[in-house]
Short mmCIF file of C-alpha atoms and ligand atoms in Angstrom, two decimals:
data_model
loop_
_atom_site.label_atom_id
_atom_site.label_comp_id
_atom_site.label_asym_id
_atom_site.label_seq_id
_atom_site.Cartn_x
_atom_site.Cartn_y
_atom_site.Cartn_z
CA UNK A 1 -13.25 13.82 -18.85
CA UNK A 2 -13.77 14.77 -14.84
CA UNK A 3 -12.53 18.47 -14.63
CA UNK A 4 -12.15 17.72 -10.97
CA UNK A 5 -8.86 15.41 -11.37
CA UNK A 6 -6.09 17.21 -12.32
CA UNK A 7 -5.53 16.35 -16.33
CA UNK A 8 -1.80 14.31 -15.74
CA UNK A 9 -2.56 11.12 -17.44
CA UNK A 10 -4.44 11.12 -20.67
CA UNK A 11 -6.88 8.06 -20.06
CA UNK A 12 -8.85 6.05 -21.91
CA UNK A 13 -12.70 6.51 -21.89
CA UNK A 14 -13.57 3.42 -20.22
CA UNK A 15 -14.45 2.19 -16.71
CA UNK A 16 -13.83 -1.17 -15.82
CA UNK A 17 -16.33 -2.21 -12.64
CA UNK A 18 -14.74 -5.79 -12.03
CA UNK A 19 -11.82 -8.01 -12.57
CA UNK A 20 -11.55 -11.75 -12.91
CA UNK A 21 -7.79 -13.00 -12.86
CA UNK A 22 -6.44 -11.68 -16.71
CA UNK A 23 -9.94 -10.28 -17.45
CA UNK A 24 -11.41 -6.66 -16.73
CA UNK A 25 -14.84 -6.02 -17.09
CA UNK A 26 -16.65 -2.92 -18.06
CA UNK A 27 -19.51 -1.05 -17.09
CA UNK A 28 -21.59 -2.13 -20.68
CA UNK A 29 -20.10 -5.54 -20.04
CA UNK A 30 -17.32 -6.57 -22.12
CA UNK A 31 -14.11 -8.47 -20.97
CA UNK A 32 -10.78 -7.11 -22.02
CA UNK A 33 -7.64 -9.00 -21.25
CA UNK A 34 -5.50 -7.37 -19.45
CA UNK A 35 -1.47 -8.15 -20.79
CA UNK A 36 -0.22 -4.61 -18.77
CA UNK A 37 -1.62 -6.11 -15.25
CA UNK A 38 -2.44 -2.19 -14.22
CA UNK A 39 1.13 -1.38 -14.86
CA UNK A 40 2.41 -4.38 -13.89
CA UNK A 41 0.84 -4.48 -10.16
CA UNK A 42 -1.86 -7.26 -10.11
CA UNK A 43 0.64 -10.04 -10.44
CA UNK A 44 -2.22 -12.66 -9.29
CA UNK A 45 -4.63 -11.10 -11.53
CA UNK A 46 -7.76 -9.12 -10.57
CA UNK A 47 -9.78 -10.23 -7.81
CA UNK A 48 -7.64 -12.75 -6.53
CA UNK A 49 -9.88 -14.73 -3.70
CA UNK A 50 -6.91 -15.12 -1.09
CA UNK A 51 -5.91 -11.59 -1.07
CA UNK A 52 -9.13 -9.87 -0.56
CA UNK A 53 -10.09 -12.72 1.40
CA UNK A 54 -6.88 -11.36 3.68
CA UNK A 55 -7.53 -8.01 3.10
CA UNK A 56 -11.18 -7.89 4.42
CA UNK A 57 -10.37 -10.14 7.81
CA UNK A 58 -7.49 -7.45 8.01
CA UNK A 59 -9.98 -4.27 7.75
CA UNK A 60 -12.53 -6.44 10.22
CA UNK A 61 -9.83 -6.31 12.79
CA UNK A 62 -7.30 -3.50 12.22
CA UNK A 63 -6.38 -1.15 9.44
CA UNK A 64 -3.62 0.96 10.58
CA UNK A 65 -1.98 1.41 14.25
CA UNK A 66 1.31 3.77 12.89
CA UNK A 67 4.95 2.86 13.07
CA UNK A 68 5.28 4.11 16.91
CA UNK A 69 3.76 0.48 17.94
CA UNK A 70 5.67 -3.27 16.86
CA UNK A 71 3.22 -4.34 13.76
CA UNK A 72 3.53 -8.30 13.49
CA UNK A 73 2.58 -8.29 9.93
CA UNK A 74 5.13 -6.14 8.85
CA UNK A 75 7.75 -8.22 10.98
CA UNK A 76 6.71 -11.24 9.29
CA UNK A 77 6.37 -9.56 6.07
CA UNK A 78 10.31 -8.16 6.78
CA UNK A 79 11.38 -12.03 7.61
CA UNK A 80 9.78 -13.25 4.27
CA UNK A 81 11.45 -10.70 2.26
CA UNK A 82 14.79 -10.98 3.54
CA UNK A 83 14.97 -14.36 3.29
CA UNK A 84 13.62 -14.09 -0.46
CA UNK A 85 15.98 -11.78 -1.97
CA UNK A 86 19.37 -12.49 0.57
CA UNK A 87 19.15 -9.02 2.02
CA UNK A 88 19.03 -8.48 6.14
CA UNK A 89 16.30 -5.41 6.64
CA UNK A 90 14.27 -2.93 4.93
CA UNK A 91 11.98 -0.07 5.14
CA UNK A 92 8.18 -0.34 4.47
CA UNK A 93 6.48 3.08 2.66
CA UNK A 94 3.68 3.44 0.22
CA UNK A 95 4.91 3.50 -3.77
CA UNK A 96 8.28 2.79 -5.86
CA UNK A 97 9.02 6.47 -6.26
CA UNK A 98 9.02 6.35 -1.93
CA UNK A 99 11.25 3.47 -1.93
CA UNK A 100 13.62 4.44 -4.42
CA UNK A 101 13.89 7.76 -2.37
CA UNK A 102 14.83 5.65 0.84
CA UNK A 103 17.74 3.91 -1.04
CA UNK A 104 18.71 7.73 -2.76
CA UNK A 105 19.08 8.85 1.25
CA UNK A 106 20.70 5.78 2.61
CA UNK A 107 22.80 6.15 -0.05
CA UNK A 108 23.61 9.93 0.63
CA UNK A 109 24.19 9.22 4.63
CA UNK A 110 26.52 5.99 3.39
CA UNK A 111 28.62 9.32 1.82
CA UNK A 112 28.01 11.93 5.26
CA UNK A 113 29.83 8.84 6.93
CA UNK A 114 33.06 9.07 5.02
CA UNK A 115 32.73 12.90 5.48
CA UNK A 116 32.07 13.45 1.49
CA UNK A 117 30.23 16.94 0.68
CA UNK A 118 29.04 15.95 -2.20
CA UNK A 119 27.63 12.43 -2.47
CA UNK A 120 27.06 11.58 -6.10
CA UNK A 121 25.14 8.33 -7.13
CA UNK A 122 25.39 7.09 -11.00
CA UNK A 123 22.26 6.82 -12.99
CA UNK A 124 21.80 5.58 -16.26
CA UNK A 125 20.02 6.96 -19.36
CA UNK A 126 16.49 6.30 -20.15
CA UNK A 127 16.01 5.08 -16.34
CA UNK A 128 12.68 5.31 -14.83
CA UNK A 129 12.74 5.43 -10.77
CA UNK A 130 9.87 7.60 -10.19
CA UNK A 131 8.11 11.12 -10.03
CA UNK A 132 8.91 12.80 -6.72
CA UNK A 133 11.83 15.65 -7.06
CA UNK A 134 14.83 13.37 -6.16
CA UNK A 135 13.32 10.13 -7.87
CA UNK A 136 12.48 12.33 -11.13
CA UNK A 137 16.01 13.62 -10.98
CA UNK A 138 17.27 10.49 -10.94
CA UNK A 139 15.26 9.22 -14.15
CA UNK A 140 17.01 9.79 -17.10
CA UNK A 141 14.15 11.58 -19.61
CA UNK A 142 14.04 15.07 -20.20
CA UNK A 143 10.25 15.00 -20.71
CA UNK A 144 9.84 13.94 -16.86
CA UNK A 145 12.06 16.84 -16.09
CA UNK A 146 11.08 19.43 -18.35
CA UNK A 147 9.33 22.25 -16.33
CA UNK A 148 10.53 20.84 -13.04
CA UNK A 149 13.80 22.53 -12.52
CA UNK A 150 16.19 22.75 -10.41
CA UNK A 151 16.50 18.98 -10.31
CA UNK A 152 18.15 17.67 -7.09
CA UNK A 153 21.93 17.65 -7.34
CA UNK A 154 24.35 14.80 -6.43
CA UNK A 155 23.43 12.44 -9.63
CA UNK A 156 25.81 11.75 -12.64
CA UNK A 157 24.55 10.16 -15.75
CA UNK A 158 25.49 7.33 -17.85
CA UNK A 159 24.72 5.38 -20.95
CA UNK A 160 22.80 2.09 -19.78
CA UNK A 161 24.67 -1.30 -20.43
CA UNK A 162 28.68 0.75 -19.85
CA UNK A 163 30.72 -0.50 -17.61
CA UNK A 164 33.41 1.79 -19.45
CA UNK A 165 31.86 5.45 -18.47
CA UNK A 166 31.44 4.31 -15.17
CA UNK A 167 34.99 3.01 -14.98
CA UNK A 168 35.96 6.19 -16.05
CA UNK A 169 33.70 8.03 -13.65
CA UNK A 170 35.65 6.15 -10.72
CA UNK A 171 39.11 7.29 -11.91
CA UNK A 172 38.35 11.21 -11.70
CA UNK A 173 35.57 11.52 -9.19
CA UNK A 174 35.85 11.16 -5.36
CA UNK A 175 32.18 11.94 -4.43
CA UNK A 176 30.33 9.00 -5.69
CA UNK A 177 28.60 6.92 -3.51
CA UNK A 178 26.61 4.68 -5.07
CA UNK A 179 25.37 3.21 -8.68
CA UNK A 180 21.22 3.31 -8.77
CA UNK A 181 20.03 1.30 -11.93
CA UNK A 182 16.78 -1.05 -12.94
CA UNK A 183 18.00 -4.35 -14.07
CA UNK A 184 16.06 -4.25 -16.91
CA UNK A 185 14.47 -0.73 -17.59
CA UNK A 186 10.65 -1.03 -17.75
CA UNK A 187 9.69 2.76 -19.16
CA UNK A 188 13.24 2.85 -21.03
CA UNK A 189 11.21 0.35 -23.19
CA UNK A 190 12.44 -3.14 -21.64
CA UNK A 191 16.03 -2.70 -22.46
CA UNK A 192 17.68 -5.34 -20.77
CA UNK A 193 21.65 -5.45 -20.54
CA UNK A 194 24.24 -7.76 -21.06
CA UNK A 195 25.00 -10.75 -18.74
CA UNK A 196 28.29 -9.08 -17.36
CA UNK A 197 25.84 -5.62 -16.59
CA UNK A 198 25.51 -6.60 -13.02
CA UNK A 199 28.32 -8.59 -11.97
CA UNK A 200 30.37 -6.00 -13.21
CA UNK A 201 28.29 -3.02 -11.43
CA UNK A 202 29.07 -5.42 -8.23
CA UNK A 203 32.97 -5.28 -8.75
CA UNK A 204 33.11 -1.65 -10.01
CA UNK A 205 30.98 -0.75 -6.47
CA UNK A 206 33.78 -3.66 -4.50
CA UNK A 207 36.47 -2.32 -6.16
CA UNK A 208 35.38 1.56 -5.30
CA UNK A 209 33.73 1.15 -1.73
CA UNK A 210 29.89 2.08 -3.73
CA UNK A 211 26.87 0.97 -2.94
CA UNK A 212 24.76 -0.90 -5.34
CA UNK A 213 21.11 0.09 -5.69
CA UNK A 214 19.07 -2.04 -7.84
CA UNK A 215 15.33 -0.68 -8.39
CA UNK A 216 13.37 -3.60 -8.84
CA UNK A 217 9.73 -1.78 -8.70
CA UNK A 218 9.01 -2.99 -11.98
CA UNK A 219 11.13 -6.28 -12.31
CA UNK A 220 10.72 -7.39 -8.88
CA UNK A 221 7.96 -10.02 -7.16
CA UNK A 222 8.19 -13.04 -9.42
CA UNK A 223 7.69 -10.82 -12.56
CA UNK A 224 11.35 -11.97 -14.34
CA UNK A 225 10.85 -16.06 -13.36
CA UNK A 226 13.09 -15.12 -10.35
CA UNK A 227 11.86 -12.94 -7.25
CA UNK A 228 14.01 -10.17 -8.08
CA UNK A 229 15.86 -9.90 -11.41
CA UNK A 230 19.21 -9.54 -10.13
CA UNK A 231 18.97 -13.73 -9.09
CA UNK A 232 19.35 -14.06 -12.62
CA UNK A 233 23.03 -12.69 -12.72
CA UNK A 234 24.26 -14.66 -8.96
CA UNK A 235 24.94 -11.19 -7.48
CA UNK A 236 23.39 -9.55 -4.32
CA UNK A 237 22.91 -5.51 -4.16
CA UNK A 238 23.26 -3.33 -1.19
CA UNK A 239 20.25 -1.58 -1.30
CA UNK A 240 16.57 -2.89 -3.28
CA UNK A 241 13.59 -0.98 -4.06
CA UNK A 242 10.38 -2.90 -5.08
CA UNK A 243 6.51 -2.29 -4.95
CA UNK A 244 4.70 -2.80 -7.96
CA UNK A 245 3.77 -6.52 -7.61
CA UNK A 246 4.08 -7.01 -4.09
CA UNK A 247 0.30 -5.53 -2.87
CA UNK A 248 -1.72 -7.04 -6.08
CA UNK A 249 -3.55 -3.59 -6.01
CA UNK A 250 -2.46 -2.44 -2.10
CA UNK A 251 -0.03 0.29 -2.30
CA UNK A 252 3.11 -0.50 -1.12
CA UNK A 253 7.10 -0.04 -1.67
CA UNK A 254 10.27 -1.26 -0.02
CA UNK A 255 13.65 -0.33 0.22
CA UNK A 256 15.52 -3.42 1.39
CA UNK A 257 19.24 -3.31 2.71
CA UNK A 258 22.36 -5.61 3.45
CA UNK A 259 25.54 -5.10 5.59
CA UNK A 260 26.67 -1.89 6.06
CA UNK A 261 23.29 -0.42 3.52
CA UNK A 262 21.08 -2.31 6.43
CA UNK A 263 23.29 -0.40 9.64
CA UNK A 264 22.87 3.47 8.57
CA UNK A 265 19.38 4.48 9.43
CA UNK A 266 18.89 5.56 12.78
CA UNK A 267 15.65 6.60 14.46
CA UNK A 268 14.42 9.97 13.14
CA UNK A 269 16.25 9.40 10.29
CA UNK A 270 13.29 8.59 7.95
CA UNK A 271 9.77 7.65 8.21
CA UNK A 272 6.33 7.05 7.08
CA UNK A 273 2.65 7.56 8.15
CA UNK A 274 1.23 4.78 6.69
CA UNK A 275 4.18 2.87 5.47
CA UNK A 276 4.17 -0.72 6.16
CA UNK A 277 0.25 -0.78 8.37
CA UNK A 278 -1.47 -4.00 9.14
CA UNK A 279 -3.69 -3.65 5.63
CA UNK A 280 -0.98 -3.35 3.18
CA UNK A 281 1.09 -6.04 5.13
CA UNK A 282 -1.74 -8.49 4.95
CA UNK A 283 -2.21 -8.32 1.61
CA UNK A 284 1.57 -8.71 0.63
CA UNK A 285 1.58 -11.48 3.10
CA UNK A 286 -1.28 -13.14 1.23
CA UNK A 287 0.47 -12.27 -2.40
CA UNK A 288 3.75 -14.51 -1.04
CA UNK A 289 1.49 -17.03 0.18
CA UNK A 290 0.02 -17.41 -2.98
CA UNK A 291 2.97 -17.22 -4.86
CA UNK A 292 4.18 -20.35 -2.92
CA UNK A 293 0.65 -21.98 -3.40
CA UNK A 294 1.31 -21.39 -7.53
CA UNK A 295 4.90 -21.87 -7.54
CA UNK A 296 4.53 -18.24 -9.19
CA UNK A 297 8.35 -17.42 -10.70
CA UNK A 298 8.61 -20.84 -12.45
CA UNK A 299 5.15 -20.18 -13.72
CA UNK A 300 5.76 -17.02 -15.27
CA UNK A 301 9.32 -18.54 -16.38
CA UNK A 302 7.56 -20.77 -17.96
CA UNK A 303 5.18 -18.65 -19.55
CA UNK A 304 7.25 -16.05 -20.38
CA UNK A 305 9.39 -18.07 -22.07
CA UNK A 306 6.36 -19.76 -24.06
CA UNK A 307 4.94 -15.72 -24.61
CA UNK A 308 8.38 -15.03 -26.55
CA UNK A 309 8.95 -18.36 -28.36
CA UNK A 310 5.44 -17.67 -30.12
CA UNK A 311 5.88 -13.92 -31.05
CA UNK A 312 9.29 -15.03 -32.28
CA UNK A 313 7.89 -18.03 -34.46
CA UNK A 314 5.09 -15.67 -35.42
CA UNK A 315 7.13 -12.12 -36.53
CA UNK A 316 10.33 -14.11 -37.26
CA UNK A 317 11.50 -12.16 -40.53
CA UNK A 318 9.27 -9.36 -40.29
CA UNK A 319 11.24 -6.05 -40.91
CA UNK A 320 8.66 -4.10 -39.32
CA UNK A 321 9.80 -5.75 -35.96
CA UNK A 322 13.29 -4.78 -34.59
CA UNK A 323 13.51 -6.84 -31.55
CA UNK A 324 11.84 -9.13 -29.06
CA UNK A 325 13.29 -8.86 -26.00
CA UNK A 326 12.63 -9.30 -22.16
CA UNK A 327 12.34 -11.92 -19.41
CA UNK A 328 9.78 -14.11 -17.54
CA UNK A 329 6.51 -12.18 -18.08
CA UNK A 330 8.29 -8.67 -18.67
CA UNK A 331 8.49 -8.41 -22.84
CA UNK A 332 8.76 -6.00 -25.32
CA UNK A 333 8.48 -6.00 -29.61
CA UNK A 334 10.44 -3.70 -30.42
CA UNK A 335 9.02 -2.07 -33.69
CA UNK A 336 11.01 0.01 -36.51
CA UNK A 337 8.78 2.80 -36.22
CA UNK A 338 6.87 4.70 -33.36
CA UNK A 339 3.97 2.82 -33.06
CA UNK A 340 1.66 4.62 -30.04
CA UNK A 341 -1.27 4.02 -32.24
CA UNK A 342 -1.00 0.30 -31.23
CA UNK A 343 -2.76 0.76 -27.83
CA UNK A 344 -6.12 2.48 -28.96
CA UNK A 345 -6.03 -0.45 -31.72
CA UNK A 346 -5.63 -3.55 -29.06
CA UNK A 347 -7.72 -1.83 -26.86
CA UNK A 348 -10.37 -1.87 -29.97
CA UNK A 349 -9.52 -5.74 -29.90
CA UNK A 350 -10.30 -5.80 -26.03
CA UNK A 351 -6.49 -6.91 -25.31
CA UNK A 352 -4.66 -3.85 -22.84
CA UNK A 353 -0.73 -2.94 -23.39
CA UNK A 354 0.95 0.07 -23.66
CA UNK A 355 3.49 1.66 -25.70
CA UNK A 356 7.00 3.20 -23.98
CA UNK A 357 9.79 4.61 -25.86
CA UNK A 358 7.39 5.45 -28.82
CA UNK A 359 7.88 1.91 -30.34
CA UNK A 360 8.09 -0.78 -27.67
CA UNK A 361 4.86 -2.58 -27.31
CA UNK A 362 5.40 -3.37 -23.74
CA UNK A 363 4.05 -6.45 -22.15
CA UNK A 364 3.46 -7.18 -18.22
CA UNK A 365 0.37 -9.56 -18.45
CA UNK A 366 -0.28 -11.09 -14.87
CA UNK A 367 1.83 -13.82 -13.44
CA UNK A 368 -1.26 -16.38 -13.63
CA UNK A 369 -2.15 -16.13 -17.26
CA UNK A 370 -2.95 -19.53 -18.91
CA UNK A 371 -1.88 -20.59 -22.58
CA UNK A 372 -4.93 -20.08 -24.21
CA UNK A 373 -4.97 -16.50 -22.98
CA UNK A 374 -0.77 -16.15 -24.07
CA UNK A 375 -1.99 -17.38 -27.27
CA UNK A 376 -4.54 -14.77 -27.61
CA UNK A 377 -1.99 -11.91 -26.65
CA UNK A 378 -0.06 -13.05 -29.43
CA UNK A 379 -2.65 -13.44 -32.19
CA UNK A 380 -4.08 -10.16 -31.41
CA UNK A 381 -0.38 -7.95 -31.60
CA UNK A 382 0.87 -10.36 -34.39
CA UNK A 383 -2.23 -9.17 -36.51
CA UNK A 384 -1.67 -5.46 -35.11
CA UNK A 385 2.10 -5.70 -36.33
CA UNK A 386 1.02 -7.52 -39.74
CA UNK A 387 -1.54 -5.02 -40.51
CA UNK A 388 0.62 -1.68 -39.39
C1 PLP B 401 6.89 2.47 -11.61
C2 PLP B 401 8.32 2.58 -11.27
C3 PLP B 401 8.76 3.43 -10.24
C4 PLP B 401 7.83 4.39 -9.52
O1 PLP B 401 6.84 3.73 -8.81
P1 PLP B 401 5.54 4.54 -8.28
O2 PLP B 401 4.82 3.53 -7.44
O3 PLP B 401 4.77 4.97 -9.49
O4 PLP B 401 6.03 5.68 -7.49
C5 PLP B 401 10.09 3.42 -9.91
N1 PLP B 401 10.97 2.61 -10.54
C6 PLP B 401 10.59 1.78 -11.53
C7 PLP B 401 11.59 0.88 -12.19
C8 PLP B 401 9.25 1.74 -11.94
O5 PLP B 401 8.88 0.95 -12.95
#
């Protein structure tokens, strides 16, 4: 396609020029919808008028200054998100795979306290946190770490949705430190656990003096019909990751922190360039504004819930469909067979998904789709799935 990018993601020949909330346009003119949000980032939709509103005052008056001087956007920003999610203070960096490798060193210095050698921090199978070394590691697919060996040691794996192995885990081992899981795993192909997952992850860490890392890049900002996921199950983490939704498009991740999670960093202990500048700050600022403005988690509570009632009416019965599953606006269909084929054919119907786990048509539309365009999601897979 462009032998001067490196050949990492095999793309789609099309260029899309403009956006207009669900819709993406393309350089001959036609308007897609847009049910994968840019994997799952433009939670307003495209263009949204606040946000680059926001972001172009911001760039009039100050793109970056560096974390050596106070930024007031990211203090405000800090305020906002603490008092959204129940944590006390976080770190600001640049992508989910930087966040989650804030928590994965927080976590390591929570074990350097107690004078462990080892620190070891539980993953789960089929995970997803990212693609730097430790981050990769952590994600539980061999394809991710095929060729990249030696992985970073220090993690232990476990079957997602088992409070048993990890029971088990705590009887024999000494060095573990933490637990690191998504409350729903996006990539895994929206798997989400049980209603006793994490409340019993929080005892198991209680019980066993282990942090609790919950990576909410995917899950987080509004996309489950709560802010973060784990609201759903009454329980508060020690240690957060997000980014995906929070920018609308501006890179950004965060590792948030509470009690003794929030009290290990000192200075020099980690940092970031651009982590946290007045741009990305304003725009994430803008993003919660306008999710207030919308009331944005009932809305995509609302529709989410709609989004699965009709696929459910629509494919009740159907063998070829194993399971519909997911919350708020993050869904999967489940099919029987591997279905990858499905994207090139929605994308010939002008409707964007993707495929994970070879069969799960996943589904991350943005937060401020209407009913008419929910309705033409589901017409468009439903006649995929009939006709596969
Ligand atoms: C996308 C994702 C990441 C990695 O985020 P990047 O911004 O691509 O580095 C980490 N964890 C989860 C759950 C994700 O979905």
């Amino acid at each position: 396609m462009n032998d001067a990018v490196m050949p990492t993601y095999g793309r789609t020949d099309v260029q899309f020029v403009s956006g207009e909330g669900a819709w993406l346009i393309d350089d001959a003119g036609n308007r897609y919808l847009d049910a994968l949000s840019g994997l799952g980032v433009v939670a307003l939709g495209h263009a949204n008028p606040a946000v680059a509103a926001a972001i172009s005052a911001q760039a009039d008056a100050l793109l970056h200054t560096s974390n050596l001087y106070r930024i007031p956007l990211q203090e405000t920003l800090a305020e906002r998100l603490a008092s959204l999610s129940g944590m006390d203070n976080m770190f600001f960096g640049n992508s989910g795979a930087e966040a989650c490798e804030c928590a994965i060193k927080i976590a390591r210095l929570y074990g350097h306290t107690k004078q462990f050698t080892d620190p070891t921090i539980i993953v789960a199978e089929s995970a997803f946190h990212g693609r730097t070394m430790a981050t990769l590691t952590a994600t539980g697919n061999r394809k991710v770490h095929a060729g990249f060996e030696p992985l970073v040691s220090g993690f232990l794996r476990v079957p997602f949705n088992d409070l048993d192995s990890i029971a088990k885990i705590a009887a024999n081992n000494n060095q573990v430190v933490a637990i690191f899981v998504e409350p729903i795993q996006g990539e895994g192909g929206i798997q989400v656990p049980d209603p006793e997952y994490l409340p019993g992850l929080r005892r198991i860490c209680d019980a066993n003096d282990w942090l609790l890392i919950i990576d909410e890049v995917q899950s987080g900002n509004a996309r489950t019909g709560e802010f973060f996921c784990y609201q759903h199950s009454n329980i508060l983490p020690d240690l957060v990751t997000t980014a995906k939704g929070l920018g609308n498009g501006v890179p950004i991740g965060v590792c948030l922190a509470r009690g003794k999670a929030a009290e290990l960093f000192k200075p020099g202990n980690h940092g970031s360039t651009f982590g946290g500048n007045p741009l990305s700050c304003a725009a994430a600022n803008a993003v919660l504004d306008e999710f207030e403005r919308l009331d944005i988690t009932k809305q995509a509570k609302t529709m989410g819930a709609y989004l699965k009632s009709c696929f459910e009416a629509k494919l009740a019965g159907d063998n070829r469909v194993k399971e519909i599953r997911g919350k708020g606006l993050m869904l999967g269909i489940e099919l029987a067979h591997p279905c990858p084929q499905m994207v090139q054919q929605a994308f010939e119907q002008k409707l964007l998904i993707n495929v994970t786990a070879d069969s799960v048509i996943r589904l991350l539309p943005p937060l401020i789709i209407n009913q008419a365009e929910a309705d033409q999601i589901v017409d468009t897979i439903c006649a995929l799935i009939t006709q596969s």
